[in-house]
Amino acid sequence: MPIGLTTLTSLAQLRDFRARRLSSFDRSGGNKDAIPIEPGKKLVVAEIDGPGCIKHIWSTNSHAHQREAMRSLVLRMWWDGERTPSVEVPIVDFFGGGFGICKNFWSLPLQMNPDSGRGMVCWFPMPFRRHARIEVHNEWKEPIDFFYYVDHELYPRWD
């Protein structure tokens, strides 16, 4: 866990959870870790039964230096059976790069490093009681290769 998201005194406390990661890894065992998203299609990035909390999201894609493409890759998130998404935003905006512009920056909850690797990172804790769903929609005119990690904790009960 990054420094700053918890107090030092809580480091010694035992917590009851299972750590999990969802990712775009190459299911064939090779090294093509991206999942292509065709124009007009969506990718279900996470479908998680709770209770739990998403702790970290990392992402990059094949078009990270193209403004229009970054504005056309739409992130949607639903919590606990919602009919409409709580989050619906161009992916670059979610990670802190407004107007489709990727710039190097670092803050406690968000980081972006397009110069060295086009990575976008979010550390905002996103708790859910029953279910979490994350989708990425490609509204761009070309296929986009999408890479991701979604790290989360699952809890035995909701406290």
PDB file of C-alpha atoms in Angstrom:
ATOM      1  CA  MET A   1       0.000   0.000   0.000  1.00  0.00           C
ATOM      2  CA  PRO A   2       1.469   3.381  -0.885  1.00  0.00           C
ATOM      3  CA  ILE A   3       2.587   5.632   1.940  1.00  0.00           C
ATOM      4  CA  GLY A   4      -0.098   8.148   2.815  1.00  0.00           C
ATOM      5  CA  LEU A   5      -3.168   5.976   2.277  1.00  0.00           C
ATOM      6  CA  THR A   6      -2.967   4.663   5.818  1.00  0.00           C
ATOM      7  CA  THR A   7      -1.420   5.796   9.068  1.00  0.00           C
ATOM      8  CA  LEU A   8       1.820   4.284  10.302  1.00  0.00           C
ATOM      9  CA  THR A   9       0.084   2.931  13.397  1.00  0.00           C
ATOM     10  CA  SER A  10      -2.235   0.772  11.305  1.00  0.00           C
ATOM     11  CA  LEU A  11       0.680  -1.001   9.603  1.00  0.00           C
ATOM     12  CA  ALA A  12       0.977  -3.427  12.515  1.00  0.00           C
ATOM     13  CA  GLN A  13      -2.720  -4.347  12.521  1.00  0.00           C
ATOM     14  CA  LEU A  14      -3.778  -7.627  10.980  1.00  0.00           C
ATOM     15  CA  ARG A  15      -6.556  -7.286   8.428  1.00  0.00           C
ATOM     16  CA  ASP A  16      -8.837 -10.041   7.178  1.00  0.00           C
ATOM     17  CA  PHE A  17      -8.915  -9.893   3.365  1.00  0.00           C
ATOM     18  CA  ARG A  18      -7.880 -11.745   0.220  1.00  0.00           C
ATOM     19  CA  ALA A  19      -5.808  -9.728  -2.261  1.00  0.00           C
ATOM     20  CA  ARG A  20      -6.660 -10.268  -5.932  1.00  0.00           C
ATOM     21  CA  ARG A  21      -5.592  -8.881  -9.319  1.00  0.00           C
ATOM     22  CA  LEU A  22      -7.480  -8.794 -12.592  1.00  0.00           C
ATOM     23  CA  SER A  23      -5.355  -8.016 -15.643  1.00  0.00           C
ATOM     24  CA  SER A  24      -5.049  -8.087 -19.395  1.00  0.00           C
ATOM     25  CA  PHE A  25      -2.332 -10.779 -19.284  1.00  0.00           C
ATOM     26  CA  ASP A  26      -1.864 -12.996 -22.332  1.00  0.00           C
ATOM     27  CA  ARG A  27      -4.117 -15.993 -21.627  1.00  0.00           C
ATOM     28  CA  SER A  28      -2.066 -18.149 -24.047  1.00  0.00           C
ATOM     29  CA  GLY A  29       1.049 -17.753 -21.891  1.00  0.00           C
ATOM     30  CA  GLY A  30       2.790 -15.521 -24.435  1.00  0.00           C
ATOM     31  CA  ASN A  31       3.769 -11.885 -24.153  1.00  0.00           C
ATOM     32  CA  LYS A  32       0.863 -10.121 -25.889  1.00  0.00           C
ATOM     33  CA  ASP A  33      -0.675  -8.682 -22.744  1.00  0.00           C
ATOM     34  CA  ALA A  34      -3.052  -6.227 -24.415  1.00  0.00           C
ATOM     35  CA  ILE A  35      -6.690  -6.939 -25.150  1.00  0.00           C
ATOM     36  CA  PRO A  36      -7.852  -5.325 -28.402  1.00  0.00           C
ATOM     37  CA  ILE A  37     -11.099  -3.339 -28.257  1.00  0.00           C
ATOM     38  CA  GLU A  38     -12.713  -2.908 -31.663  1.00  0.00           C
ATOM     39  CA  PRO A  39     -14.430   0.384 -32.592  1.00  0.00           C
ATOM     40  CA  GLY A  40     -17.879   0.616 -31.019  1.00  0.00           C
ATOM     41  CA  LYS A  41     -17.212  -2.339 -28.686  1.00  0.00           C
ATOM     42  CA  LYS A  42     -16.653  -2.603 -24.948  1.00  0.00           C
ATOM     43  CA  LEU A  43     -14.330  -4.591 -22.729  1.00  0.00           C
ATOM     44  CA  VAL A  44     -15.454  -5.773 -19.291  1.00  0.00           C
ATOM     45  CA  VAL A  45     -12.338  -5.061 -17.237  1.00  0.00           C
ATOM     46  CA  ALA A  46     -13.688  -6.162 -13.848  1.00  0.00           C
ATOM     47  CA  GLU A  47     -16.688  -8.062 -12.576  1.00  0.00           C
ATOM     48  CA  ILE A  48     -16.156  -8.559  -8.820  1.00  0.00           C
ATOM     49  CA  ASP A  49     -18.501  -9.932  -6.167  1.00  0.00           C
ATOM     50  CA  GLY A  50     -18.096  -8.306  -2.762  1.00  0.00           C
ATOM     51  CA  PRO A  51     -17.785  -7.134  -0.199  1.00  0.00           C
ATOM     52  CA  GLY A  52     -14.519  -5.639  -1.292  1.00  0.00           C
ATOM     53  CA  CYS A  53     -12.531  -2.608  -2.305  1.00  0.00           C
ATOM     54  CA  ILE A  54     -10.643  -1.757  -5.476  1.00  0.00           C
ATOM     55  CA  LYS A  55      -7.284  -0.452  -4.263  1.00  0.00           C
ATOM     56  CA  HIS A  56      -5.299   0.226  -7.457  1.00  0.00           C
ATOM     57  CA  ILE A  57      -5.902   0.551 -11.199  1.00  0.00           C
ATOM     58  CA  TRP A  58      -3.106   0.747 -13.764  1.00  0.00           C
ATOM     59  CA  SER A  59      -3.713   1.173 -17.473  1.00  0.00           C
ATOM     60  CA  THR A  60      -2.119   2.046 -20.775  1.00  0.00           C
ATOM     61  CA  ASN A  61      -3.075   1.588 -24.394  1.00  0.00           C
ATOM     62  CA  SER A  62      -1.749   1.660 -27.934  1.00  0.00           C
ATOM     63  CA  HIS A  63      -3.097   5.170 -28.630  1.00  0.00           C
ATOM     64  CA  ALA A  64      -1.990   6.972 -25.459  1.00  0.00           C
ATOM     65  CA  HIS A  65      -0.348   9.797 -27.435  1.00  0.00           C
ATOM     66  CA  GLN A  66      -3.401  10.565 -29.585  1.00  0.00           C
ATOM     67  CA  ARG A  67      -5.710  13.101 -27.945  1.00  0.00           C
ATOM     68  CA  GLU A  68      -8.847  12.183 -29.862  1.00  0.00           C
ATOM     69  CA  ALA A  69      -8.379   8.478 -29.165  1.00  0.00           C
ATOM     70  CA  MET A  70      -7.860   9.110 -25.441  1.00  0.00           C
ATOM     71  CA  ARG A  71     -11.073  11.162 -25.309  1.00  0.00           C
ATOM     72  CA  SER A  72     -12.889   8.359 -27.154  1.00  0.00           C
ATOM     73  CA  LEU A  73     -11.931   5.583 -24.740  1.00  0.00           C
ATOM     74  CA  VAL A  74     -14.710   5.814 -22.136  1.00  0.00           C
ATOM     75  CA  LEU A  75     -14.435   4.328 -18.642  1.00  0.00           C
ATOM     76  CA  ARG A  76     -17.647   3.239 -16.878  1.00  0.00           C
ATOM     77  CA  MET A  77     -18.005   1.901 -13.316  1.00  0.00           C
ATOM     78  CA  TRP A  78     -21.028   0.520 -11.480  1.00  0.00           C
ATOM     79  CA  TRP A  79     -21.338  -0.356  -7.792  1.00  0.00           C
ATOM     80  CA  ASP A  80     -23.769  -2.693  -6.038  1.00  0.00           C
ATOM     81  CA  GLY A  81     -26.237  -3.263  -8.869  1.00  0.00           C
ATOM     82  CA  GLU A  82     -26.660   0.318 -10.086  1.00  0.00           C
ATOM     83  CA  ARG A  83     -28.593   0.712 -13.340  1.00  0.00           C
ATOM     84  CA  THR A  84     -26.527   3.685 -14.488  1.00  0.00           C
ATOM     85  CA  PRO A  85     -22.770   4.030 -13.978  1.00  0.00           C
ATOM     86  CA  SER A  86     -21.395   6.114 -11.115  1.00  0.00           C
ATOM     87  CA  VAL A  87     -18.364   6.845 -13.289  1.00  0.00           C
ATOM     88  CA  GLU A  88     -18.659   7.636 -16.997  1.00  0.00           C
ATOM     89  CA  VAL A  89     -15.697   9.615 -18.278  1.00  0.00           C
ATOM     90  CA  PRO A  90     -12.988   9.575 -20.944  1.00  0.00           C
ATOM     91  CA  ILE A  91     -10.302   7.349 -19.467  1.00  0.00           C
ATOM     92  CA  VAL A  92      -7.591  10.013 -19.663  1.00  0.00           C
ATOM     93  CA  ASP A  93      -9.767  12.414 -17.631  1.00  0.00           C
ATOM     94  CA  PHE A  94     -10.332   9.784 -14.924  1.00  0.00           C
ATOM     95  CA  PHE A  95      -6.577   9.433 -14.481  1.00  0.00           C
ATOM     96  CA  GLY A  96      -6.020  13.200 -14.290  1.00  0.00           C
ATOM     97  CA  GLY A  97      -5.185  14.180 -17.870  1.00  0.00           C
ATOM     98  CA  GLY A  98      -7.884  16.633 -18.891  1.00  0.00           C
ATOM     99  CA  PHE A  99      -8.842  17.428 -22.478  1.00  0.00           C
ATOM    100  CA  GLY A 100      -7.250  14.201 -23.723  1.00  0.00           C
ATOM    101  CA  ILE A 101      -3.763  15.426 -22.858  1.00  0.00           C
ATOM    102  CA  CYS A 102      -1.337  13.013 -21.205  1.00  0.00           C
ATOM    103  CA  LYS A 103       1.316  14.773 -19.104  1.00  0.00           C
ATOM    104  CA  ASN A 104       3.840  13.490 -16.608  1.00  0.00           C
ATOM    105  CA  PHE A 105       2.616  14.141 -13.067  1.00  0.00           C
ATOM    106  CA  TRP A 106       2.555  12.496  -9.670  1.00  0.00           C
ATOM    107  CA  SER A 107       0.125  12.965  -6.801  1.00  0.00           C
ATOM    108  CA  LEU A 108      -0.898  10.716  -3.945  1.00  0.00           C
ATOM    109  CA  PRO A 109      -4.017   9.240  -5.610  1.00  0.00           C
ATOM    110  CA  LEU A 110      -3.115   9.617  -9.324  1.00  0.00           C
ATOM    111  CA  GLN A 111      -0.015   9.347 -11.487  1.00  0.00           C
ATOM    112  CA  MET A 112       0.641   9.546 -15.214  1.00  0.00           C
ATOM    113  CA  ASN A 113       3.917   8.968 -17.083  1.00  0.00           C
ATOM    114  CA  PRO A 114       3.339   9.116 -20.836  1.00  0.00           C
ATOM    115  CA  ASP A 115       6.946  10.069 -21.610  1.00  0.00           C
ATOM    116  CA  SER A 116       8.460   6.935 -20.110  1.00  0.00           C
ATOM    117  CA  GLY A 117       5.742   4.363 -20.646  1.00  0.00           C
ATOM    118  CA  ARG A 118       2.283   5.868 -21.132  1.00  0.00           C
ATOM    119  CA  GLY A 119       1.097   4.475 -17.803  1.00  0.00           C
ATOM    120  CA  MET A 120      -1.885   5.852 -15.882  1.00  0.00           C
ATOM    121  CA  VAL A 121      -2.364   4.944 -12.205  1.00  0.00           C
ATOM    122  CA  CYS A 122      -5.177   5.409  -9.683  1.00  0.00           C
ATOM    123  CA  TRP A 123      -4.871   4.677  -5.943  1.00  0.00           C
ATOM    124  CA  PHE A 124      -8.329   5.908  -4.858  1.00  0.00           C
ATOM    125  CA  PRO A 125      -9.949   3.218  -2.683  1.00  0.00           C
ATOM    126  CA  MET A 126     -13.294   2.223  -4.234  1.00  0.00           C
ATOM    127  CA  PRO A 127     -15.314   0.119  -1.763  1.00  0.00           C
ATOM    128  CA  PHE A 128     -18.351  -1.919  -2.716  1.00  0.00           C
ATOM    129  CA  ARG A 129     -20.731  -4.018  -0.675  1.00  0.00           C
ATOM    130  CA  ARG A 130     -22.114  -6.497  -3.220  1.00  0.00           C
ATOM    131  CA  HIS A 131     -20.632  -6.001  -6.673  1.00  0.00           C
ATOM    132  CA  ALA A 132     -18.293  -3.884  -8.794  1.00  0.00           C
ATOM    133  CA  ARG A 133     -18.240  -3.691 -12.587  1.00  0.00           C
ATOM    134  CA  ILE A 134     -15.767  -1.772 -14.759  1.00  0.00           C
ATOM    135  CA  GLU A 135     -16.025  -1.439 -18.527  1.00  0.00           C
ATOM    136  CA  VAL A 136     -14.013   0.399 -21.157  1.00  0.00           C
ATOM    137  CA  HIS A 137     -15.841   1.445 -24.342  1.00  0.00           C
ATOM    138  CA  ASN A 138     -13.955   2.204 -27.557  1.00  0.00           C
ATOM    139  CA  GLU A 139     -15.741   5.089 -29.276  1.00  0.00           C
ATOM    140  CA  TRP A 140     -12.700   5.721 -31.513  1.00  0.00           C
ATOM    141  CA  LYS A 141     -12.537   4.890 -35.237  1.00  0.00           C
ATOM    142  CA  GLU A 142      -9.746   2.297 -34.852  1.00  0.00           C
ATOM    143  CA  PRO A 143      -9.097  -0.744 -32.644  1.00  0.00           C
ATOM    144  CA  ILE A 144      -7.245   0.089 -29.425  1.00  0.00           C
ATOM    145  CA  ASP A 145      -4.958  -2.364 -27.620  1.00  0.00           C
ATOM    146  CA  PHE A 146      -5.784  -1.995 -23.924  1.00  0.00           C
ATOM    147  CA  PHE A 147      -3.579  -3.056 -20.986  1.00  0.00           C
ATOM    148  CA  TYR A 148      -4.746  -3.013 -17.360  1.00  0.00           C
ATOM    149  CA  TYR A 149      -4.428  -4.192 -13.753  1.00  0.00           C
ATOM    150  CA  VAL A 150      -7.251  -3.925 -11.234  1.00  0.00           C
ATOM    151  CA  ASP A 151      -5.993  -4.784  -7.741  1.00  0.00           C
ATOM    152  CA  HIS A 152      -8.648  -5.337  -5.112  1.00  0.00           C
ATOM    153  CA  GLU A 153      -9.312  -6.793  -1.687  1.00  0.00           C
ATOM    154  CA  LEU A 154     -12.186  -9.135  -0.835  1.00  0.00           C
ATOM    155  CA  TYR A 155     -13.557  -9.162   2.709  1.00  0.00           C
ATOM    156  CA  PRO A 156     -15.432 -11.893   4.606  1.00  0.00           C
ATOM    157  CA  ARG A 157     -18.050  -9.352   5.739  1.00  0.00           C
ATOM    158  CA  TRP A 158     -18.968  -5.678   5.354  1.00  0.00           C
ATOM    159  CA  ASP A 159     -18.066  -3.748   8.517  1.00  0.00           C
TER     160      ASP A 159
END
